[in-house]
PDB file of C-alpha atoms in Angstrom:
ATOM      1  CA  MET A   1     124.701  87.624  34.336  1.00 90.00           C
ATOM      2  CA  TYR A   2     126.714  90.158  34.454  1.00 96.00           C
ATOM      3  CA  GLU A   3     130.006  91.506  33.449  1.00 97.00           C
ATOM      4  CA  VAL A   4     133.743  92.630  35.581  1.00 97.00           C
ATOM      5  CA  ILE A   5     135.825  94.344  33.913  1.00 97.00           C
ATOM      6  CA  LEU A   6     139.814  95.245  35.113  1.00 98.00           C
ATOM      7  CA  TYR A   7     141.654  98.428  32.527  1.00 98.00           C
ATOM      8  CA  TYR A   8     144.016 100.648  32.657  1.00 98.00           C
ATOM      9  CA  ASN A   9     145.636 103.722  30.623  1.00 98.00           C
ATOM     10  CA  PHE A  10     148.404 105.955  31.192  1.00 98.00           C
ATOM     11  CA  SER A  11     147.055 109.081  29.535  1.00 97.00           C
ATOM     12  CA  PRO A  12     147.939 112.718  31.071  1.00 97.00           C
ATOM     13  CA  VAL A  13     144.617 113.981  33.123  1.00 98.00           C
ATOM     14  CA  SER A  14     145.436 117.799  33.459  1.00 96.00           C
ATOM     15  CA  GLU A  15     143.057 118.082  36.072  1.00 98.00           C
ATOM     16  CA  PRO A  16     142.365 114.994  38.009  1.00 98.00           C
ATOM     17  CA  GLU A  17     140.065 116.462  40.500  1.00 98.00           C
ATOM     18  CA  LYS A  18     137.448 117.154  38.304  1.00 98.00           C
ATOM     19  CA  PHE A  19     137.711 114.492  36.231  1.00 98.00           C
ATOM     20  CA  ALA A  20     137.092 111.999  38.879  1.00 98.00           C
ATOM     21  CA  LYS A  21     134.102 113.952  40.194  1.00 98.00           C
ATOM     22  CA  GLN A  22     132.856 113.900  36.384  1.00 98.00           C
ATOM     23  CA  HIS A  23     133.371 110.377  36.317  1.00 98.00           C
ATOM     24  CA  LYS A  24     131.943 109.541  39.580  1.00 98.00           C
ATOM     25  CA  LYS A  25     128.778 111.076  38.817  1.00 98.00           C
ATOM     26  CA  PHE A  26     128.505 109.197  34.871  1.00 98.00           C
ATOM     27  CA  CYS A  27     129.322 105.852  36.741  1.00 98.00           C
ATOM     28  CA  LYS A  28     126.626 106.348  39.679  1.00 98.00           C
ATOM     29  CA  GLU A  29     123.805 107.663  37.291  1.00 98.00           C
ATOM     30  CA  LEU A  30     125.088 104.456  35.039  1.00 98.00           C
ATOM     31  CA  GLY A  31     124.486 102.766  37.896  1.00 97.00           C
ATOM     32  CA  LEU A  32     128.057 100.872  37.689  1.00 97.00           C
ATOM     33  CA  LYS A  33     129.906  99.395  40.849  1.00 98.00           C
ATOM     34  CA  GLY A  34     133.532  99.548  41.162  1.00 97.00           C
ATOM     35  CA  ARG A  35     136.648 101.113  42.299  1.00 98.00           C
ATOM     36  CA  ILE A  36     138.132 103.477  39.966  1.00 98.00           C
ATOM     37  CA  TYR A  37     141.310 105.565  40.709  1.00 98.00           C
ATOM     38  CA  VAL A  38     142.344 108.717  38.524  1.00 98.00           C
ATOM     39  CA  SER A  39     145.400 110.767  38.659  1.00 98.00           C
ATOM     40  CA  SER A  40     147.885 113.291  36.855  1.00 97.00           C
ATOM     41  CA  GLU A  41     149.191 110.128  35.033  1.00 97.00           C
ATOM     42  CA  GLY A  42     145.988 108.229  34.082  1.00 98.00           C
ATOM     43  CA  ILE A  43     142.818 105.594  35.115  1.00 98.00           C
ATOM     44  CA  ASN A  44     143.231 102.494  36.622  1.00 98.00           C
ATOM     45  CA  GLY A  45     139.820 100.995  37.472  1.00 98.00           C
ATOM     46  CA  THR A  46     138.029  97.513  38.116  1.00 98.00           C
ATOM     47  CA  ALA A  47     134.466  97.194  37.712  1.00 98.00           C
ATOM     48  CA  GLY A  48     131.142  95.470  37.264  1.00 98.00           C
ATOM     49  CA  GLY A  49     127.383  95.527  36.135  1.00 98.00           C
ATOM     50  CA  THR A  50     124.885  94.287  33.410  1.00 98.00           C
ATOM     51  CA  LYS A  51     126.356  93.886  30.019  1.00 97.00           C
ATOM     52  CA  GLU A  52     124.773  96.853  28.438  1.00 98.00           C
ATOM     53  CA  GLN A  53     126.188  99.122  31.486  1.00 98.00           C
ATOM     54  CA  ILE A  54     129.380  97.664  31.379  1.00 98.00           C
ATOM     55  CA  GLN A  55     129.100  98.900  26.881  1.00 98.00           C
ATOM     56  CA  GLN A  56     128.381 102.212  27.800  1.00 98.00           C
ATOM     57  CA  TYR A  57     130.744 102.320  30.104  1.00 98.00           C
ATOM     58  CA  LYS A  58     133.673 101.097  27.742  1.00 98.00           C
ATOM     59  CA  ASP A  59     131.825 103.691  24.858  1.00 98.00           C
ATOM     60  CA  HIS A  60     132.138 106.691  27.688  1.00 98.00           C
ATOM     61  CA  LEU A  61     135.572 105.856  28.652  1.00 98.00           C
ATOM     62  CA  ARG A  62     136.770 105.746  25.015  1.00 98.00           C
ATOM     63  CA  SER A  63     135.389 108.515  23.729  1.00 98.00           C
ATOM     64  CA  LEU A  64     137.048 110.895  26.269  1.00 98.00           C
ATOM     65  CA  PRO A  65     140.273 112.472  24.363  1.00 97.00           C
ATOM     66  CA  GLY A  66     142.957 110.582  25.718  1.00 97.00           C
ATOM     67  CA  PHE A  67     141.665 107.522  26.183  1.00 98.00           C
ATOM     68  CA  GLU A  68     140.467 106.186  22.983  1.00 98.00           C
ATOM     69  CA  ASP A  69     142.189 102.840  22.882  1.00 97.00           C
ATOM     70  CA  THR A  70     141.899 101.814  26.118  1.00 98.00           C
ATOM     71  CA  GLU A  71     141.608  97.550  26.587  1.00 98.00           C
ATOM     72  CA  PHE A  72     139.677  95.855  29.168  1.00 98.00           C
ATOM     73  CA  LYS A  73     140.359  92.685  30.828  1.00 96.00           C
ATOM     74  CA  SER A  74     136.751  91.142  30.804  1.00 95.00           C
ATOM     75  CA  ASP A  75     135.246  87.688  32.754  1.00 94.00           C
ATOM     76  CA  GLU A  76     131.591  87.222  33.581  1.00 93.00           C
ATOM     77  CA  ALA A  77     129.824  86.550  37.211  1.00 93.00           C
ATOM     78  CA  ASP A  78     126.898  85.584  38.222  1.00 92.00           C
ATOM     79  CA  TYR A  79     126.219  88.413  40.919  1.00 93.00           C
ATOM     80  CA  ILE A  80     128.231  92.024  40.978  1.00 95.00           C
ATOM     81  CA  PRO A  81     131.674  91.594  42.893  1.00 94.00           C
ATOM     82  CA  PHE A  82     131.612  95.408  44.827  1.00 95.00           C
ATOM     83  CA  ALA A  83     129.587  96.909  47.103  1.00 93.00           C
ATOM     84  CA  LYS A  84     129.663 100.105  46.169  1.00 96.00           C
ATOM     85  CA  LEU A  85     130.888 102.420  43.480  1.00 98.00           C
ATOM     86  CA  ILE A  86     134.701 104.132  44.725  1.00 97.00           C
ATOM     87  CA  CYS A  87     135.914 106.618  42.056  1.00 98.00           C
ATOM     88  CA  LYS A  88     139.331 108.310  44.072  1.00 97.00           C
ATOM     89  CA  VAL A  89     142.378 110.557  42.930  1.00 98.00           C
ATOM     90  CA  ARG A  90     145.458 109.424  43.811  1.00 97.00           C
ATOM     91  CA  GLU A  91     149.318 110.093  43.617  1.00 97.00           C
ATOM     92  CA  GLU A  92     149.723 107.588  41.221  1.00 97.00           C
ATOM     93  CA  ILE A  93     147.546 105.115  39.690  1.00 97.00           C
ATOM     94  CA  VAL A  94     149.791 102.099  40.635  1.00 97.00           C
ATOM     95  CA  ALA A  95     152.459 103.060  43.582  1.00 96.00           C
ATOM     96  CA  LEU A  96     155.807 102.437  42.871  1.00 97.00           C
ATOM     97  CA  HIS A  97     156.881 105.469  44.491  1.00 96.00           C
ATOM     98  CA  VAL A  98     159.481 105.966  42.063  1.00 96.00           C
ATOM     99  CA  ASP A  99     159.737 109.563  40.232  1.00 94.00           C
ATOM    100  CA  GLY A 100     160.472 109.970  36.683  1.00 91.00           C
ATOM    101  CA  VAL A 101     159.124 106.286  35.594  1.00 95.00           C
ATOM    102  CA  ASP A 102     157.452 107.059  32.046  1.00 94.00           C
ATOM    103  CA  PRO A 103     155.314 103.710  30.644  1.00 95.00           C
ATOM    104  CA  LYS A 104     155.815 104.667  27.418  1.00 92.00           C
ATOM    105  CA  GLU A 105     159.854 103.089  27.947  1.00 94.00           C
ATOM    106  CA  GLY A 106     158.950 100.027  29.338  1.00 95.00           C
ATOM    107  CA  GLY A 107     159.253  96.633  28.026  1.00 96.00           C
ATOM    108  CA  ASN A 108     158.566  94.791  24.913  1.00 98.00           C
ATOM    109  CA  HIS A 109     155.114  93.227  25.290  1.00 98.00           C
ATOM    110  CA  LEU A 110     154.354  89.805  24.893  1.00 98.00           C
ATOM    111  CA  SER A 111     151.016  88.243  23.301  1.00 98.00           C
ATOM    112  CA  PRO A 112     150.112  85.219  25.379  1.00 98.00           C
ATOM    113  CA  ALA A 113     151.148  83.234  22.832  1.00 98.00           C
ATOM    114  CA  GLU A 114     154.626  84.957  22.428  1.00 98.00           C
ATOM    115  CA  TRP A 115     154.535  84.318  25.825  1.00 98.00           C
ATOM    116  CA  ARG A 116     153.854  80.628  26.616  1.00 98.00           C
ATOM    117  CA  ASN A 117     156.261  80.150  23.524  1.00 98.00           C
ATOM    118  CA  VAL A 118     158.669  81.790  25.221  1.00 98.00           C
ATOM    119  CA  MET A 119     158.422  79.179  28.180  1.00 97.00           C
ATOM    120  CA  GLU A 120     158.203  76.195  26.085  1.00 97.00           C
ATOM    121  CA  SER A 121     161.039  77.082  24.156  1.00 96.00           C
ATOM    122  CA  GLY A 122     163.355  76.032  26.590  1.00 93.00           C
ATOM    123  CA  GLU A 123     165.180  79.469  26.203  1.00 95.00           C
ATOM    124  CA  ASP A 124     167.357  80.487  29.200  1.00 97.00           C
ATOM    125  CA  TYR A 125     165.281  83.627  30.930  1.00 98.00           C
ATOM    126  CA  VAL A 126     164.236  84.646  34.748  1.00 98.00           C
ATOM    127  CA  MET A 127     160.390  85.008  35.305  1.00 98.00           C
ATOM    128  CA  ILE A 128     159.146  87.434  37.896  1.00 98.00           C
ATOM    129  CA  ASP A 129     155.781  87.775  39.755  1.00 98.00           C
ATOM    130  CA  VAL A 130     155.701  91.326  40.354  1.00 98.00           C
ATOM    131  CA  ARG A 131     152.413  90.755  43.157  1.00 98.00           C
ATOM    132  CA  ASN A 132     151.909  90.559  46.058  1.00 97.00           C
ATOM    133  CA  ASN A 133     153.125  87.543  48.195  1.00 96.00           C
ATOM    134  CA  TYR A 134     149.076  87.038  49.049  1.00 95.00           C
ATOM    135  CA  GLU A 135     148.775  87.013  45.192  1.00 97.00           C
ATOM    136  CA  SER A 136     151.515  84.501  44.208  1.00 97.00           C
ATOM    137  CA  LYS A 137     151.036  82.508  47.595  1.00 96.00           C
ATOM    138  CA  ILE A 138     147.295  80.565  45.562  1.00 96.00           C
ATOM    139  CA  GLY A 139     148.643  81.109  42.133  1.00 97.00           C
ATOM    140  CA  HIS A 140     151.704  81.639  39.708  1.00 97.00           C
ATOM    141  CA  PHE A 141     153.522  80.636  36.547  1.00 98.00           C
ATOM    142  CA  LYS A 142     155.805  77.611  37.124  1.00 96.00           C
ATOM    143  CA  GLY A 143     159.426  78.790  37.981  1.00 97.00           C
ATOM    144  CA  ALA A 144     158.432  82.451  38.181  1.00 98.00           C
ATOM    145  CA  LEU A 145     160.735  84.131  41.207  1.00 98.00           C
ATOM    146  CA  LYS A 146     157.980  85.337  43.599  1.00 98.00           C
ATOM    147  CA  PRO A 147     159.745  88.374  46.108  1.00 98.00           C
ATOM    148  CA  ASP A 148     158.020  87.937  49.723  1.00 97.00           C
ATOM    149  CA  LEU A 149     156.980  91.111  49.330  1.00 97.00           C
ATOM    150  CA  GLU A 150     153.277  92.789  50.463  1.00 94.00           C
ATOM    151  CA  ASN A 151     153.397  96.060  48.646  1.00 96.00           C
ATOM    152  CA  PHE A 152     154.762  96.976  44.897  1.00 97.00           C
ATOM    153  CA  TYR A 153     156.505  99.702  46.170  1.00 97.00           C
ATOM    154  CA  ASP A 154     159.259  97.342  47.822  1.00 97.00           C
ATOM    155  CA  PHE A 155     159.901  95.897  44.394  1.00 98.00           C
ATOM    156  CA  PRO A 156     163.034  98.644  43.833  1.00 98.00           C
ATOM    157  CA  GLN A 157     164.318  97.795  47.312  1.00 98.00           C
ATOM    158  CA  TRP A 158     163.752  94.428  46.113  1.00 98.00           C
ATOM    159  CA  LEU A 159     165.768  94.220  42.454  1.00 98.00           C
ATOM    160  CA  ASP A 160     168.785  96.106  44.131  1.00 97.00           C
ATOM    161  CA  GLU A 161     169.282  92.888  46.593  1.00 97.00           C
ATOM    162  CA  ALA A 162     168.248  90.708  43.735  1.00 97.00           C
ATOM    163  CA  ASN A 163     171.263  90.032  42.040  1.00 96.00           C
ATOM    164  CA  ILE A 164     169.639  88.875  39.267  1.00 97.00           C
ATOM    165  CA  PRO A 165     172.223  89.024  35.953  1.00 97.00           C
ATOM    166  CA  LYS A 166     172.292  92.219  33.577  1.00 97.00           C
ATOM    167  CA  ASP A 167     172.789  90.061  30.761  1.00 96.00           C
ATOM    168  CA  LYS A 168     169.591  88.109  31.665  1.00 96.00           C
ATOM    169  CA  LYS A 169     166.312  87.662  29.421  1.00 98.00           C
ATOM    170  CA  VAL A 170     163.705  88.932  31.602  1.00 98.00           C
ATOM    171  CA  LEU A 171     160.290  88.127  31.894  1.00 98.00           C
ATOM    172  CA  MET A 172     157.607  89.923  34.278  1.00 98.00           C
ATOM    173  CA  TYR A 173     153.786  89.319  34.836  1.00 98.00           C
ATOM    174  CA  CYS A 174     151.062  90.435  37.316  1.00 98.00           C
ATOM    175  CA  THR A 175     147.344  90.141  37.094  1.00 98.00           C
ATOM    176  CA  GLY A 176     146.145  92.853  34.478  1.00 97.00           C
ATOM    177  CA  GLY A 177     149.741  94.172  33.227  1.00 98.00           C
ATOM    178  CA  ILE A 178     149.583  97.871  34.928  1.00 98.00           C
ATOM    179  CA  ARG A 179     152.175  97.037  38.024  1.00 98.00           C
ATOM    180  CA  CYS A 180     154.756  95.758  34.772  1.00 98.00           C
ATOM    181  CA  GLU A 181     154.022  98.632  32.649  1.00 98.00           C
ATOM    182  CA  LYS A 182     156.248 100.399  35.557  1.00 98.00           C
ATOM    183  CA  PHE A 183     158.647  97.556  36.714  1.00 98.00           C
ATOM    184  CA  SER A 184     159.845  96.830  33.379  1.00 98.00           C
ATOM    185  CA  VAL A 185     161.007 100.588  33.063  1.00 98.00           C
ATOM    186  CA  LEU A 186     162.608 100.103  36.041  1.00 97.00           C
ATOM    187  CA  MET A 187     164.201  97.280  35.106  1.00 98.00           C
ATOM    188  CA  LYS A 188     165.272  99.261  31.886  1.00 97.00           C
ATOM    189  CA  ASP A 189     167.002 102.428  33.619  1.00 97.00           C
ATOM    190  CA  LYS A 190     168.794  99.955  36.123  1.00 97.00           C
ATOM    191  CA  GLY A 191     170.509  98.407  33.071  1.00 97.00           C
ATOM    192  CA  TRP A 192     168.442  95.425  31.580  1.00 97.00           C
ATOM    193  CA  ASP A 193     167.900  95.320  28.096  1.00 96.00           C
ATOM    194  CA  ASP A 194     166.161  92.228  27.768  1.00 98.00           C
ATOM    195  CA  VAL A 195     162.861  93.141  29.490  1.00 98.00           C
ATOM    196  CA  ASN A 196     159.789  91.481  28.415  1.00 98.00           C
ATOM    197  CA  GLN A 197     156.107  91.685  30.060  1.00 98.00           C
ATOM    198  CA  LEU A 198     152.772  89.635  29.720  1.00 98.00           C
ATOM    199  CA  HIS A 199     150.288  91.597  27.890  1.00 98.00           C
ATOM    200  CA  GLY A 200     146.829  92.382  29.423  1.00 97.00           C
ATOM    201  CA  GLY A 201     148.689  90.381  32.246  1.00 98.00           C
ATOM    202  CA  ILE A 202     147.234  86.970  33.312  1.00 98.00           C
ATOM    203  CA  LEU A 203     143.633  87.418  33.125  1.00 97.00           C
ATOM    204  CA  ASN A 204     144.326  88.070  29.116  1.00 97.00           C
ATOM    205  CA  TYR A 205     146.543  84.873  29.400  1.00 98.00           C
ATOM    206  CA  ALA A 206     144.019  83.180  30.638  1.00 96.00           C
ATOM    207  CA  LYS A 207     140.949  83.970  28.170  1.00 95.00           C
ATOM    208  CA  GLU A 208     143.871  83.461  24.825  1.00 96.00           C
ATOM    209  CA  GLU A 209     146.122  80.241  25.859  1.00 97.00           C
ATOM    210  CA  GLU A 210     143.674  78.815  28.932  1.00 94.00           C
ATOM    211  CA  GLY A 211     146.075  79.391  31.807  1.00 95.00           C
ATOM    212  CA  ALA A 212     149.030  76.475  30.363  1.00 96.00           C
ATOM    213  CA  HIS A 213     151.776  76.642  32.647  1.00 96.00           C
ATOM    214  CA  PHE A 214     150.128  78.686  35.215  1.00 97.00           C
ATOM    215  CA  GLU A 215     149.588  76.559  38.969  1.00 96.00           C
ATOM    216  CA  GLY A 216     146.576  77.628  40.835  1.00 96.00           C
ATOM    217  CA  LYS A 217     144.272  80.579  40.969  1.00 96.00           C
ATOM    218  CA  CYS A 218     144.512  84.023  40.234  1.00 96.00           C
ATOM    219  CA  PHE A 219     143.716  86.804  42.857  1.00 95.00           C
ATOM    220  CA  VAL A 220     141.509  89.708  42.018  1.00 95.00           C
ATOM    221  CA  PHE A 221     140.356  92.961  43.987  1.00 92.00           C
ATOM    222  CA  ASP A 222     136.796  92.900  43.924  1.00 92.00           C
ATOM    223  CA  ASP A 223     134.923  90.172  46.141  1.00 88.00           C
ATOM    224  CA  ARG A 224     135.273  87.537  44.736  1.00 89.00           C
ATOM    225  CA  LEU A 225     138.966  87.205  45.740  1.00 90.00           C
ATOM    226  CA  VAL A 226     140.108  84.362  43.405  1.00 92.00           C
ATOM    227  CA  VAL A 227     139.354  83.552  39.918  1.00 94.00           C
ATOM    228  CA  PRO A 228     140.463  80.166  37.891  1.00 94.00           C
ATOM    229  CA  VAL A 229     143.150  80.015  35.028  1.00 96.00           C
ATOM    230  CA  ASN A 230     143.957  77.193  34.024  1.00 93.00           C
ATOM    231  CA  PRO A 231     140.545  74.729  33.861  1.00 90.00           C
ATOM    232  CA  LYS A 232     143.119  71.880  33.496  1.00 88.00           C
ATOM    233  CA  ASP A 233     144.893  72.392  36.867  1.00 87.00           C
ATOM    234  CA  LEU A 234     142.173  73.866  39.454  1.00 89.00           C
ATOM    235  CA  ALA A 235     143.944  72.362  42.515  1.00 93.00           C
ATOM    236  CA  PRO A 236     144.769  74.407  45.473  1.00 95.00           C
ATOM    237  CA  ILE A 237     148.510  74.864  45.891  1.00 96.00           C
ATOM    238  CA  ALA A 238     148.249  76.844  49.065  1.00 96.00           C
ATOM    239  CA  HIS A 239     147.187  75.355  52.517  1.00 96.00           C
ATOM    240  CA  CYS A 240     144.362  76.767  54.732  1.00 95.00           C
ATOM    241  CA  GLU A 241     146.351  78.491  57.961  1.00 96.00           C
ATOM    242  CA  ILE A 242     143.981  77.077  60.351  1.00 96.00           C
ATOM    243  CA  THR A 243     143.530  72.922  59.190  1.00 96.00           C
ATOM    244  CA  GLY A 244     147.089  72.832  56.815  1.00 97.00           C
ATOM    245  CA  LYS A 245     144.971  71.369  53.852  1.00 96.00           C
ATOM    246  CA  PRO A 246     144.842  72.581  50.637  1.00 96.00           C
ATOM    247  CA  ALA A 247     142.635  75.499  49.950  1.00 94.00           C
ATOM    248  CA  ASP A 248     142.754  78.738  47.850  1.00 92.00           C
ATOM    249  CA  THR A 249     139.722  80.884  49.294  1.00 89.00           C
ATOM    250  CA  TYR A 250     140.813  83.913  51.097  1.00 90.00           C
ATOM    251  CA  VAL A 251     139.008  85.045  54.539  1.00 85.00           C
ATOM    252  CA  ASN A 252     139.154  88.510  56.632  1.00 87.00           C
ATOM    253  CA  CYS A 253     139.297  87.785  59.985  1.00 92.00           C
ATOM    254  CA  ALA A 254     135.979  88.206  62.097  1.00 92.00           C
ATOM    255  CA  ASN A 255     137.803  90.570  64.036  1.00 95.00           C
ATOM    256  CA  MET A 256     136.658  93.490  63.186  1.00 94.00           C
ATOM    257  CA  GLU A 257     140.618  94.962  65.316  1.00 95.00           C
ATOM    258  CA  CYS A 258     142.229  92.116  63.035  1.00 95.00           C
ATOM    259  CA  ASN A 259     140.460  91.871  59.897  1.00 92.00           C
ATOM    260  CA  LYS A 260     143.706  89.524  58.351  1.00 93.00           C
ATOM    261  CA  LEU A 261     143.385  88.406  54.986  1.00 91.00           C
ATOM    262  CA  PHE A 262     144.211  84.999  55.276  1.00 93.00           C
ATOM    263  CA  VAL A 263     144.107  81.760  53.627  1.00 94.00           C
ATOM    264  CA  CYS A 264     140.963  79.440  55.112  1.00 92.00           C
ATOM    265  CA  SER A 265     139.010  76.396  54.112  1.00 91.00           C
ATOM    266  CA  GLU A 266     135.228  76.122  54.641  1.00 89.00           C
ATOM    267  CA  GLU A 267     136.560  73.666  57.458  1.00 92.00           C
ATOM    268  CA  GLY A 268     138.883  76.051  59.251  1.00 93.00           C
ATOM    269  CA  ALA A 269     136.476  78.670  59.058  1.00 91.00           C
ATOM    270  CA  PHE A 270     133.659  76.426  60.591  1.00 92.00           C
ATOM    271  CA  GLN A 271     136.376  75.100  63.408  1.00 94.00           C
ATOM    272  CA  MET A 272     137.685  78.775  64.169  1.00 94.00           C
ATOM    273  CA  GLU A 273     134.147  80.712  63.312  1.00 93.00           C
ATOM    274  CA  GLY A 274     135.720  82.977  60.471  1.00 91.00           C
ATOM    275  CA  CYS A 275     138.845  83.812  62.705  1.00 95.00           C
ATOM    276  CA  CYS A 276     142.818  83.606  62.298  1.00 95.00           C
ATOM    277  CA  SER A 277     142.960  83.029  66.014  1.00 96.00           C
ATOM    278  CA  GLU A 278     141.563  81.675  69.065  1.00 96.00           C
ATOM    279  CA  GLU A 279     142.779  85.249  70.446  1.00 96.00           C
ATOM    280  CA  CYS A 280     140.594  86.429  67.697  1.00 97.00           C
ATOM    281  CA  MET A 281     138.167  84.382  68.659  1.00 96.00           C
ATOM    282  CA  LYS A 282     137.709  86.000  71.793  1.00 95.00           C
ATOM    283  CA  SER A 283     137.181  89.297  70.831  1.00 95.00           C
ATOM    284  CA  GLU A 284     134.091  91.452  71.148  1.00 93.00           C
ATOM    285  CA  TYR A 285     134.413  93.277  67.910  1.00 94.00           C
ATOM    286  CA  ARG A 286     133.891  89.712  65.986  1.00 93.00           C
ATOM    287  CA  ARG A 287     131.584  89.363  63.105  1.00 88.00           C
ATOM    288  CA  PRO A 288     128.855  87.141  64.034  1.00 87.00           C
ATOM    289  CA  PHE A 289     129.229  83.371  62.411  1.00 80.00           C
ATOM    290  CA  ASP A 290     126.307  82.478  60.126  1.00 71.00           C
ATOM    291  CA  PRO A 291     127.584  79.027  58.499  1.00 65.00           C
ATOM    292  CA  GLU A 292     124.349  79.488  56.663  1.00 59.00           C
ATOM    293  CA  ASN A 293     124.787  82.343  54.088  1.00 52.00           C
ATOM    294  CA  ALA A 294     129.014  81.888  54.418  1.00 50.00           C
ATOM    295  CA  PHE A 295     128.959  79.016  51.262  1.00 43.00           C
ATOM    296  CA  ARG A 296     126.236  80.148  49.243  1.00 41.00           C
ATOM    297  CA  PRO A 297     127.007  79.455  45.332  1.00 31.00           C
ATOM    298  CA  PHE A 298     129.791  80.817  43.897  1.00 32.00           C
ATOM    299  CA  ARG A 299     130.791  83.583  46.452  1.00 40.00           C
ATOM    300  CA  LYS A 300     134.153  83.772  48.687  1.00 38.00           C
ATOM    301  CA  TRP A 301     134.235  84.223  52.446  1.00 32.00           C
ATOM    302  CA  TYR A 302     134.960  87.751  51.924  1.00 33.00           C
ATOM    303  CA  ASN A 303     131.254  88.656  50.949  1.00 36.00           C
ATOM    304  CA  TYR A 304     130.503  87.169  54.101  1.00 30.00           C
ATOM    305  CA  PHE A 305     133.022  88.986  56.553  1.00 31.00           C
ATOM    306  CA  GLY A 306     132.504  92.454  54.141  1.00 37.00           C
ATOM    307  CA  GLU A 307     130.353  94.452  56.207  1.00 41.00           C
ATOM    308  CA  ASP A 308     127.610  94.897  54.634  1.00 44.00           C
ATOM    309  CA  PHE A 309     127.445  91.289  53.533  1.00 36.00           C
ATOM    310  CA  LYS A 310     123.656  90.848  54.745  1.00 38.00           C
ATOM    311  CA  ALA A 311     122.276  93.787  52.502  1.00 45.00           C
ATOM    312  CA  ARG A 312     124.026  92.637  49.502  1.00 42.00           C
ATOM    313  CA  ASN A 313     122.769  89.062  50.079  1.00 38.00           C
ATOM    314  CA  GLU A 314     119.136  89.952  50.789  1.00 41.00           C
ATOM    315  CA  ALA A 315     119.098  92.118  47.927  1.00 43.00           C
ATOM    316  CA  SER A 316     120.305  89.671  45.562  1.00 37.00           C
ATOM    317  CA  ALA A 317     117.797  86.688  47.258  1.00 37.00           C
ATOM    318  CA  ALA A 318     115.279  89.183  46.407  1.00 40.00           C
ATOM    319  CA  THR A 319     116.602  89.879  42.670  1.00 40.00           C
ATOM    320  CA  PRO A 320     115.682  87.421  39.762  1.00 39.00           C
ATOM    321  CA  SER A 321     118.314  85.956  38.480  1.00 35.00           C
ATOM    322  CA  LYS A 322     119.559  87.252  34.982  1.00 36.00           C
ATOM    323  CA  SER A 323     121.565  83.821  33.683  1.00 31.00           C
TER     324      SER A 323
END
């Protein structure tokens, strides 16, 4: 069994390039895989490895000045859902494209229990899903506003046009909490006073409150793509874009020139051989369809359509299970 972590920390980094280079070297020597982004404002990452590797990584990051209080959201997986290790420098660890946003000036953090209590109290509030449309499409809290946006940096304009009363109690959530750290600051700067964010995001809430009042599943940025939140409500709320039937599995179109991420059922994937349209099925740049490997237990279509899918399958098949 392996462990997957999601984390961030807004702690100033004086030399991001140097930090990232040293950090990547450590992770590579440790054997970690994942995606880690560093900027002058801090670090944001998701990674996978054995429990021993992950513990060593946690200890290492927390040993660095300014990162002692880093919080990690953890999950178990039967494989490492990353093809390789990426550690890059970015302008922002989460891109809102608004100057002067200090996460230390953000909203009130509600624990999962406090969040649930507000939802069940009958209190008047507006809840905002601070994620992209393809994320909220397959899972969200009941009653939440779900902006039809493709990028986080589109949220400031959406907020200006949303007509949310300034005297409303605001609840906001995202996958692990990082987007709320910035968006809550923006809302306070624009005049909202009672701004609250779900501490640790959906993933933390799933662990602490078993996903109560959450419908569907949670999109994650690794090869799993989708993870369950509420064990009492696992039914898909989205629909296959090929067959129209309930589905919550995402697929990257097999046409490499398209590569569209879309909701697709097994039936739809077989019908279109992994493509999103008949036009893409005719493409000379289409990845081959391999139905025998496409639905291995616990693996998502995304793994198959990744260019290194076969190499990873062969490697995992040759490695004895550690579960």
